[in-house]
Short mmCIF file of C-alpha atoms in Angstrom, two decimals:
data_model
loop_
_atom_site.label_atom_id
_atom_site.label_comp_id
_atom_site.label_asym_id
_atom_site.label_seq_id
_atom_site.Cartn_x
_atom_site.Cartn_y
_atom_site.Cartn_z
CA MET O 1 11.45 33.24 213.06
CA LYS O 2 7.92 30.78 212.66
CA ILE O 3 7.70 28.10 209.84
CA LYS O 4 5.13 25.79 209.80
CA VAL O 5 5.98 21.88 210.27
CA SER O 6 4.48 21.01 207.57
CA ASP O 7 6.93 23.71 205.99
CA ALA O 8 9.73 22.90 207.20
CA GLU O 9 9.16 19.46 206.21
CA GLN O 10 8.98 20.64 202.71
CA LEU O 11 11.85 22.77 202.78
CA ALA O 12 14.37 19.79 204.16
CA HIS O 13 12.87 18.08 201.74
CA ARG O 14 13.26 19.76 198.62
CA ALA O 15 17.04 20.37 199.66
CA LEU O 16 17.89 17.96 200.02
CA VAL O 17 16.24 16.30 197.18
CA LYS O 18 19.20 18.31 195.74
CA LEU O 19 21.56 17.50 196.93
CA GLY O 20 21.09 14.79 195.59
CA TYR O 21 19.78 12.19 197.54
CA GLY O 22 16.44 9.95 196.79
CA SER O 23 13.26 10.28 197.35
CA ALA O 24 12.99 8.06 200.28
CA GLU O 25 16.25 8.02 201.66
CA ALA O 26 15.71 12.00 201.74
CA SER O 27 12.10 11.58 203.89
CA LYS O 28 14.49 9.48 205.81
CA ILE O 29 17.11 11.73 206.74
CA SER O 30 14.00 14.88 207.31
CA HIS O 31 11.75 12.65 209.00
CA HIS O 32 15.47 13.39 211.86
CA LEU O 33 16.12 16.29 210.81
CA ILE O 34 12.02 17.81 211.47
CA ASP O 35 12.14 15.75 214.93
CA SER O 36 15.46 18.12 216.40
CA GLU O 37 13.86 21.55 215.21
CA LEU O 38 10.59 19.89 217.03
CA ARG O 39 12.78 18.76 220.21
CA GLY O 40 14.37 22.77 220.16
CA TYR O 41 17.18 21.57 219.23
CA GLY O 42 17.69 23.83 215.81
CA VAL O 43 21.33 23.64 216.11
CA ALA O 44 21.74 19.92 214.48
CA GLY O 45 18.35 20.70 212.50
CA LEU O 46 17.31 22.58 208.98
CA ALA O 47 21.68 23.98 209.61
CA ARG O 48 21.99 20.10 209.46
CA ILE O 49 21.37 20.55 205.13
CA LEU O 50 23.77 23.69 205.28
CA SER O 51 26.95 21.03 206.51
CA ILE O 52 25.64 18.12 204.35
CA ALA O 53 25.61 20.11 200.90
CA ASP O 54 29.72 21.89 202.58
CA ARG O 55 31.13 18.25 203.07
CA LEU O 56 29.82 17.28 199.46
CA LYS O 57 30.60 19.88 197.99
CA GLY O 58 28.93 20.05 194.40
CA GLN O 59 29.55 15.74 194.42
CA PRO O 60 26.20 12.89 194.72
CA PRO O 61 25.58 11.47 197.97
CA GLN O 62 26.94 7.57 198.71
CA GLN O 63 23.64 6.26 199.18
CA THR O 64 23.94 1.77 200.30
CA VAL O 65 25.43 -0.18 202.85
CA LYS O 66 27.80 -2.95 202.77
CA VAL O 67 27.04 -5.38 205.40
CA THR O 68 30.44 -7.10 205.72
CA ARG O 69 30.08 -9.17 208.56
CA GLU O 70 26.45 -10.71 210.52
CA ALA O 71 25.59 -13.38 212.38
CA PRO O 72 22.69 -14.52 214.06
CA ALA O 73 22.87 -11.26 217.65
CA THR O 74 26.03 -9.54 215.92
CA ALA O 75 27.14 -7.29 212.96
CA GLN O 76 29.18 -5.14 211.14
CA ILE O 77 27.77 -2.45 208.16
CA ASP O 78 30.40 -0.53 206.00
CA GLY O 79 28.52 2.95 205.12
CA GLN O 80 30.39 3.85 202.17
CA ASP O 81 30.90 6.83 203.61
CA SER O 82 27.10 7.61 203.80
CA LEU O 83 25.75 9.81 206.02
CA GLY O 84 25.02 9.20 209.01
CA TYR O 85 21.39 9.74 209.87
CA LEU O 86 21.23 6.32 206.73
CA VAL O 87 23.52 4.49 208.40
CA ALA O 88 22.67 4.35 211.70
CA TYR O 89 19.61 4.15 211.31
CA GLU O 90 20.53 0.74 209.07
CA ALA O 91 21.81 -0.46 211.53
CA THR O 92 19.40 0.27 214.16
CA ARG O 93 16.82 -1.39 212.27
CA MET O 94 18.92 -4.54 212.24
CA ALA O 95 19.83 -4.66 215.50
CA ILE O 96 15.77 -4.28 217.18
CA GLU O 97 15.77 -6.97 214.38
CA LYS O 98 18.17 -9.93 216.05
CA ALA O 99 16.99 -9.76 219.56
CA LYS O 100 13.57 -10.28 218.91
CA THR O 101 15.06 -13.50 217.80
CA THR O 102 17.37 -14.08 220.15
CA GLY O 103 17.65 -11.43 222.64
CA VAL O 104 19.81 -9.65 222.99
CA ALA O 105 22.30 -8.14 219.52
CA ALA O 106 25.28 -5.65 219.00
CA VAL O 107 25.69 -3.94 215.96
CA GLY O 108 28.31 -1.76 214.49
CA ALA O 109 29.09 0.25 211.41
CA ASN O 110 31.56 2.82 210.30
CA GLY O 111 32.62 4.59 207.02
CA THR O 112 29.66 7.33 208.18
CA TRP O 113 29.97 10.89 209.43
CA TYR O 114 26.68 13.06 211.12
CA THR O 115 24.55 11.20 212.72
CA GLY O 116 22.43 12.98 214.17
CA MET O 117 20.85 12.56 217.87
CA LEU O 118 21.14 9.00 219.27
CA SER O 119 17.90 9.65 221.26
CA TYR O 120 16.36 9.05 217.36
CA TYR O 121 17.55 5.32 217.24
CA ALA O 122 16.98 4.59 221.14
CA GLU O 123 14.03 5.71 220.41
CA MET O 124 12.97 2.87 217.36
CA ALA O 125 13.78 0.77 220.33
CA ALA O 126 12.07 1.49 222.80
CA ALA O 127 9.51 2.10 220.78
CA GLU O 128 9.52 -2.19 220.36
CA ASP O 129 10.33 -2.83 223.74
CA LEU O 130 13.34 -2.80 223.48
CA VAL O 131 16.13 -0.69 225.94
CA ALA O 132 18.98 0.68 223.51
CA VAL O 133 22.66 1.32 224.53
CA ILE O 134 24.78 3.63 221.55
CA ALA O 135 27.94 4.59 221.67
CA SER O 136 28.69 6.97 218.37
CA ASN O 137 32.53 8.67 217.18
CA CYS O 138 33.50 11.19 215.34
CA THR O 139 36.74 13.49 214.17
CA ALA O 140 38.94 14.45 217.37
CA TRP O 141 36.82 18.08 217.87
CA VAL O 142 37.68 17.67 221.35
CA ALA O 143 40.74 18.17 223.95
CA PRO O 144 40.68 15.85 227.23
CA GLU O 145 40.42 17.74 230.61
CA GLY O 146 43.47 19.16 231.15
CA GLY O 147 44.87 19.09 227.79
CA TYR O 148 43.80 22.00 225.02
CA LYS O 149 44.51 19.53 221.67
CA PRO O 150 41.88 17.91 220.12
CA MET O 151 41.88 13.97 220.79
CA PHE O 152 38.65 12.60 220.50
CA GLY O 153 35.22 13.18 218.67
CA THR O 154 32.17 15.00 220.67
CA ASN O 155 31.14 11.26 221.31
CA PRO O 156 27.63 11.22 222.39
CA TYR O 157 27.36 8.53 224.93
CA CYS O 158 22.56 7.10 224.74
CA VAL O 159 21.14 4.87 226.77
CA GLY O 160 17.11 3.87 226.41
CA PHE O 161 14.62 2.39 227.78
CA PRO O 162 10.82 1.71 226.78
CA SER O 163 7.57 2.51 229.41
CA GLY O 164 4.30 2.58 229.29
CA ASP O 165 4.39 6.35 228.57
CA VAL O 166 7.33 8.40 227.08
CA PRO O 167 10.49 6.92 226.67
CA ILE O 168 13.10 7.03 229.65
CA ILE O 169 15.89 8.30 226.96
CA TYR O 170 19.78 9.54 228.58
CA ASP O 171 21.23 11.07 225.52
CA ILE O 172 23.87 13.28 226.32
CA GLY O 173 27.60 14.29 224.00
CA THR O 174 30.78 14.43 225.71
CA SER O 175 31.57 17.93 224.76
CA LYS O 176 30.77 21.30 226.28
CA ILE O 177 29.26 22.36 223.08
CA ILE O 178 28.87 20.50 219.33
CA HIS O 179 30.25 20.86 216.26
CA ALA O 180 27.45 22.14 214.73
CA ASP O 181 27.59 24.90 216.98
CA ILE O 182 30.54 25.70 215.99
CA MET O 183 29.77 25.61 211.99
CA LEU O 184 25.79 27.25 212.98
CA ALA O 185 28.12 30.24 214.79
CA ARG O 186 30.78 30.21 212.30
CA ARG O 187 27.56 30.83 209.08
CA LEU O 188 25.47 33.26 211.82
CA GLY O 189 28.47 35.32 212.35
CA ARG O 190 27.96 34.86 216.43
CA GLU O 191 30.11 33.92 219.55
CA LEU O 192 30.45 30.51 221.63
CA PRO O 193 29.69 30.15 224.85
CA ALA O 194 32.80 31.71 227.64
CA ASP O 195 34.96 28.82 228.11
CA SER O 196 33.31 26.03 225.68
CA ALA O 197 36.62 26.06 223.71
CA PHE O 198 40.23 27.05 222.93
CA ASN O 199 42.59 28.94 220.52
CA SER O 200 45.45 26.50 218.29
CA GLU O 201 47.29 27.97 221.97
CA GLY O 202 45.50 26.56 224.42
CA GLU O 203 43.64 30.01 225.61
CA MET O 204 40.44 30.17 225.84
CA THR O 205 38.20 31.10 222.52
CA ILE O 206 35.22 32.38 221.73
CA ASP O 207 35.90 32.70 218.15
CA PRO O 208 34.00 30.04 216.40
CA HIS O 209 37.26 30.10 214.01
CA GLU O 210 39.72 29.74 216.32
CA ALA O 211 37.74 26.65 217.51
CA LEU O 212 37.55 24.82 214.46
CA GLN O 213 41.75 25.57 214.50
CA GLY O 214 42.07 24.24 218.28
CA ALA O 215 40.08 21.99 220.12
CA MET O 216 36.01 22.11 221.89
CA ALA O 217 36.19 21.92 225.21
CA VAL O 218 34.96 18.75 226.95
CA TRP O 219 32.10 17.89 229.33
CA GLY O 220 32.55 16.09 233.08
CA GLY O 221 35.88 16.75 233.22
CA HIS O 222 37.99 14.09 233.96
CA ARG O 223 34.76 11.68 234.47
CA GLY O 224 33.06 13.40 230.67
CA SER O 225 36.92 13.15 229.80
CA GLY O 226 36.87 9.54 230.91
CA LEU O 227 33.64 8.75 228.65
CA ALA O 228 34.69 10.13 225.96
CA ILE O 229 37.60 8.14 225.81
CA VAL O 230 35.06 4.78 226.24
CA VAL O 231 32.93 5.39 223.44
CA GLN O 232 36.12 7.02 220.81
CA LEU O 233 37.18 2.82 221.64
CA LEU O 234 33.50 1.97 220.83
CA GLY O 235 33.24 3.41 218.02
CA VAL O 236 37.00 2.06 216.86
CA MET O 237 35.43 -1.41 218.23
CA ALA O 238 32.08 -0.57 215.15
CA GLY O 239 35.00 -0.12 212.45
CA SER O 240 36.15 3.15 212.31
CA PRO O 241 40.48 4.32 212.92
CA ALA O 242 40.99 5.32 216.53
CA PHE O 243 41.93 9.44 214.88
CA PRO O 244 38.80 9.12 212.35
CA PRO O 245 39.72 11.89 209.16
CA ASP O 246 37.28 15.30 209.48
CA LEU O 247 33.99 14.20 208.98
CA GLU O 248 34.94 10.71 207.94
CA ASP O 249 34.51 6.99 209.20
CA PHE O 250 32.48 7.81 212.12
CA GLY O 251 31.84 4.15 213.62
CA TYR O 252 28.59 3.46 215.20
CA MET O 253 27.38 1.20 217.88
CA ILE O 254 24.64 0.20 219.31
CA ILE O 255 23.51 -3.01 221.39
CA VAL O 256 19.80 -4.16 222.42
CA VAL O 257 18.53 -6.16 224.62
CA ASN O 258 15.50 -8.13 225.07
CA PRO O 259 14.21 -7.09 228.47
CA ALA O 260 11.51 -10.06 228.48
CA MET O 261 13.99 -12.21 228.44
CA PHE O 262 14.78 -11.17 232.18
CA ARG O 263 11.35 -10.66 233.36
CA GLN O 264 7.93 -9.92 231.92
CA ILE O 265 8.21 -6.93 230.23
CA GLU O 266 4.86 -5.40 231.22
CA GLU O 267 6.21 -6.21 234.99
CA PHE O 268 9.15 -3.47 233.72
CA LYS O 269 7.60 -1.14 232.62
CA ALA O 270 5.45 -1.10 235.23
CA GLU O 271 8.77 -0.82 237.30
CA ILE O 272 9.90 1.39 235.16
CA ASP O 273 7.32 4.11 235.85
CA ALA O 274 6.42 3.62 239.43
CA PHE O 275 10.69 5.15 239.73
CA SER O 276 9.21 7.77 237.28
CA ALA O 277 6.43 8.62 239.39
CA LYS O 278 8.76 7.94 242.65
CA MET O 279 10.99 11.01 240.73
CA ARG O 280 8.26 13.83 239.87
CA ASP O 281 7.41 12.67 243.36
CA SER O 282 10.80 13.57 244.92
CA PRO O 283 10.92 17.56 246.42
CA PRO O 284 13.05 19.36 244.96
CA LEU O 285 15.73 22.21 246.45
CA PRO O 286 13.19 25.27 247.67
CA GLY O 287 13.41 27.49 244.87
CA GLY O 288 13.52 24.82 242.67
CA SER O 289 11.55 22.60 239.91
CA GLN O 290 10.14 19.53 239.28
CA LEU O 291 12.67 16.98 239.12
CA ARG O 292 12.21 15.01 236.28
CA MET O 293 13.09 12.16 234.25
CA PRO O 294 15.28 11.75 231.06
CA PHE O 295 13.87 13.20 227.83
CA GLU O 296 10.29 14.40 229.67
CA ARG O 297 11.13 17.57 228.78
CA SER O 298 12.75 16.74 225.62
CA ASN O 299 9.38 14.76 224.55
CA GLY O 300 6.92 17.44 226.03
CA ILE O 301 8.44 20.24 223.35
CA ARG O 302 8.12 18.28 220.34
CA GLN O 303 4.69 17.98 221.42
CA LYS O 304 3.90 21.04 222.35
CA ASN O 305 5.23 22.21 218.73
CA ARG O 306 3.56 19.65 217.57
CA GLU O 307 0.03 20.89 218.39
CA ALA O 308 0.95 24.72 217.60
CA GLY O 309 2.04 22.99 214.07
CA GLU O 310 5.17 25.71 213.83
CA ILE O 311 8.43 25.64 214.60
CA ASP O 312 11.12 28.45 215.16
CA VAL O 313 13.76 28.71 212.38
CA GLU O 314 17.01 30.74 212.69
CA GLU O 315 15.99 32.93 209.46
CA GLY O 316 19.23 32.95 208.52
CA VAL O 317 19.32 29.17 208.36
CA VAL O 318 15.85 29.29 205.96
CA ASP O 319 17.53 32.34 203.49
CA ARG O 320 20.83 29.86 203.30
CA LEU O 321 17.94 26.94 202.30
CA LYS O 322 16.51 28.99 199.79
CA THR O 323 19.51 30.11 198.34
CA LEU O 324 20.38 26.58 197.60
CA LEU O 325 17.07 25.51 195.90
CA GLU O 326 17.65 27.94 193.30
CA GLY O 327 21.50 26.98 192.96
CA SER O 328 21.88 25.13 189.24
#
């Protein structure tokens, strides 16, 4: 169904406040969720509030973090079981401020869950003319290549670069689908894409209930499996256990670099733009589409939806959020 962006923002904010978040925290979370919707990534948009509600189970949410270690260029944050949208935002903010002073900064965080789109945080760094490398691990829901038992999380990995126009942000998950895909399919009574999940016996399944008892399939074969392992261990360095419990104690690691430490920033961005232009001008295969840089499609969808002032949202998700607001 179509819904005005302003209405979606209000719905998200009201629902999060209903769950117990302060107004400032609700605004921070809802901005991230609506950005997901604007970019056409609805599975991690408003629907995520329903999963947050399931995780909280009626208990008041934790909303504060604790810095456990800090040096001029580094820090470690204990999220104290706060939602990842808040914890990763704070870790990113700290990394950006430190990188502006030291040139390179690394901040790790643990004690969190549901981190959202890593590209959101990379875009924060790019807006300050900084390069960011981000990894985030989570509960073991994904099977490695050649296996069917869960050994690591959906484990996204992201690298972002500033440019003279749209930042270049490469943000990938290392599983064929994400946990939110399964949760939304289960809520709406839908099937999963073929070859994306295993049941507990190692057979491919399209049943979200069976997938939750089994594992998601890894993306990219052995290469994707290796990258997922790297992300899992970077999360461990950030403070998480090797196998985070179900929706608990995820790890988030961000490294931010100021490219001005190596060359003039405007010169650097001009080279980024020149590469991007050359990429777009490179001829596609016969019948193919124009080549593009990472994040261009996502940003274009966002711009189009902003101009239209409305987004497509699952009607079932809106109905459930309204039910949440009507609850006592």
